Amino acid sequence: MIKWPARIELAQLPTPITKLERFSQRFKDTTIWIKRDELTGTEVSGNKIRKLEYCIAEAQNQSCDTLITCGGIQSNHCRATAVLGARLGMKVHLILRGEKPDVLEGNLLMDYLCGAEVSYLSQAQWSGHEDLASELQARCVSQGKKAFFIPVGASDEVGLWGYIKASEELNQDFLDLKMEPEYIVTATGSGGTQAGLIVGTELLGMRSQVVAFNVSDDAAYFEKKIRGDVMLWKQRYNQEFDESKMKIKTVEGYLGAGYGVAGPEIFDGIAELARIEGIFLDPVYTGKAFHGMVAELEKGDAGALSGAKNVVFIHTGGLFGVFPQQQNFRLA
Ligand SMILES: *Cc1c(COP(=O)(O)O)cnc(C)c1O
């Protein structure tokens, strides 16, 4: 039995799982399903809220009244934290990578609307972001406040619980649908979603294999990051878990020019799925992972998803990141 830690229920759960009826017709033997984690909430849309349910519970256990976290200018994770902070009456301080843009749009607009305080660090200064977080924590203490630090993407041994819990939900979905997919596919960026799904499916004895498409870094990075976080999780929560059984499968080749930079094929893919199914992907995460999944399925037995009859794609959100890149769509 899994010994769960404290959690605050913040997400709209369970999220639906839907079959891509029309899109799947291009494959002879494969049906694609979407786990609709973009529907975890309107403002808090996406995967980060599942992890934050555990991180914020931990913050409150430690009597913290302030949340500090960090990410890119259009970070979905920072936006989710800003929204949840406002909802729970906690102050939020964000450390964002880059210069303050002239136009506040997408996720960043929402950060400001929710009253988050924002500090910007240039790319060159970014390696010092955790030092700045420590300084801000010290400043809070001097003001009689207490701040909890959540690392990039809430991907640490606390946030890991989010997608362990989500695996339980998927397990129930598969029972209800009388369908056990060969693969569960996700985008991976800071590694916590991938890690949680790997640990969760293993703990629950699910047969589906987790396959991630990296949208930053490389497969070696995720191998190391996930093993490290799982070790910390085992220690912190005194969990029995045989990490030698973990299969960390990260498929490279679909990152493109870099994190947050997508080529025309990604924008075309987003437009196509919107047109055929009315489902919106984003150019930073889900658009790239979905594109990679389709390309691997098209390779058949030679691809990373060989023998796939049913594939479940985790829609991890990201809608608000579409708008700051709207000029890249090729619309007639
Ligand atoms: C953060 C994010 C991811 C990646 O999840 P990680 O747990 O950070 O690897 C995927 N999709 C979207 C939309 C995200 O915001």
CSV table of C-alpha atoms in Angstrom, one decimal, residues 19-21 24 27 29-33 308-312:
chain,number,residue,atom,x,y,z
A,19,LYS,CA,-10.1,9.0,-27.7
A,20,LEU,CA,-8.9,10.9,-30.7
A,21,GLU,CA,-11.4,9.3,-33.1
A,24,SER,CA,-6.2,8.1,-35.1
A,27,PHE,CA,-2.9,4.7,-38.2
A,29,ASP,CA,-3.5,-0.4,-35.7
A,30,THR,CA,-3.1,2.4,-33.2
A,31,THR,CA,-5.6,4.4,-31.2
A,32,ILE,CA,-4.4,7.6,-29.5
A,33,TRP,CA,-6.1,8.7,-26.3
A,308,ALA,CA,1.3,0.3,-29.9
A,309,LYS,CA,-2.3,-0.6,-30.1
A,310,ASN,CA,-3.4,2.1,-27.6
A,311,VAL,CA,-1.3,5.1,-26.6
A,312,VAL,CA,-2.3,7.6,-23.9
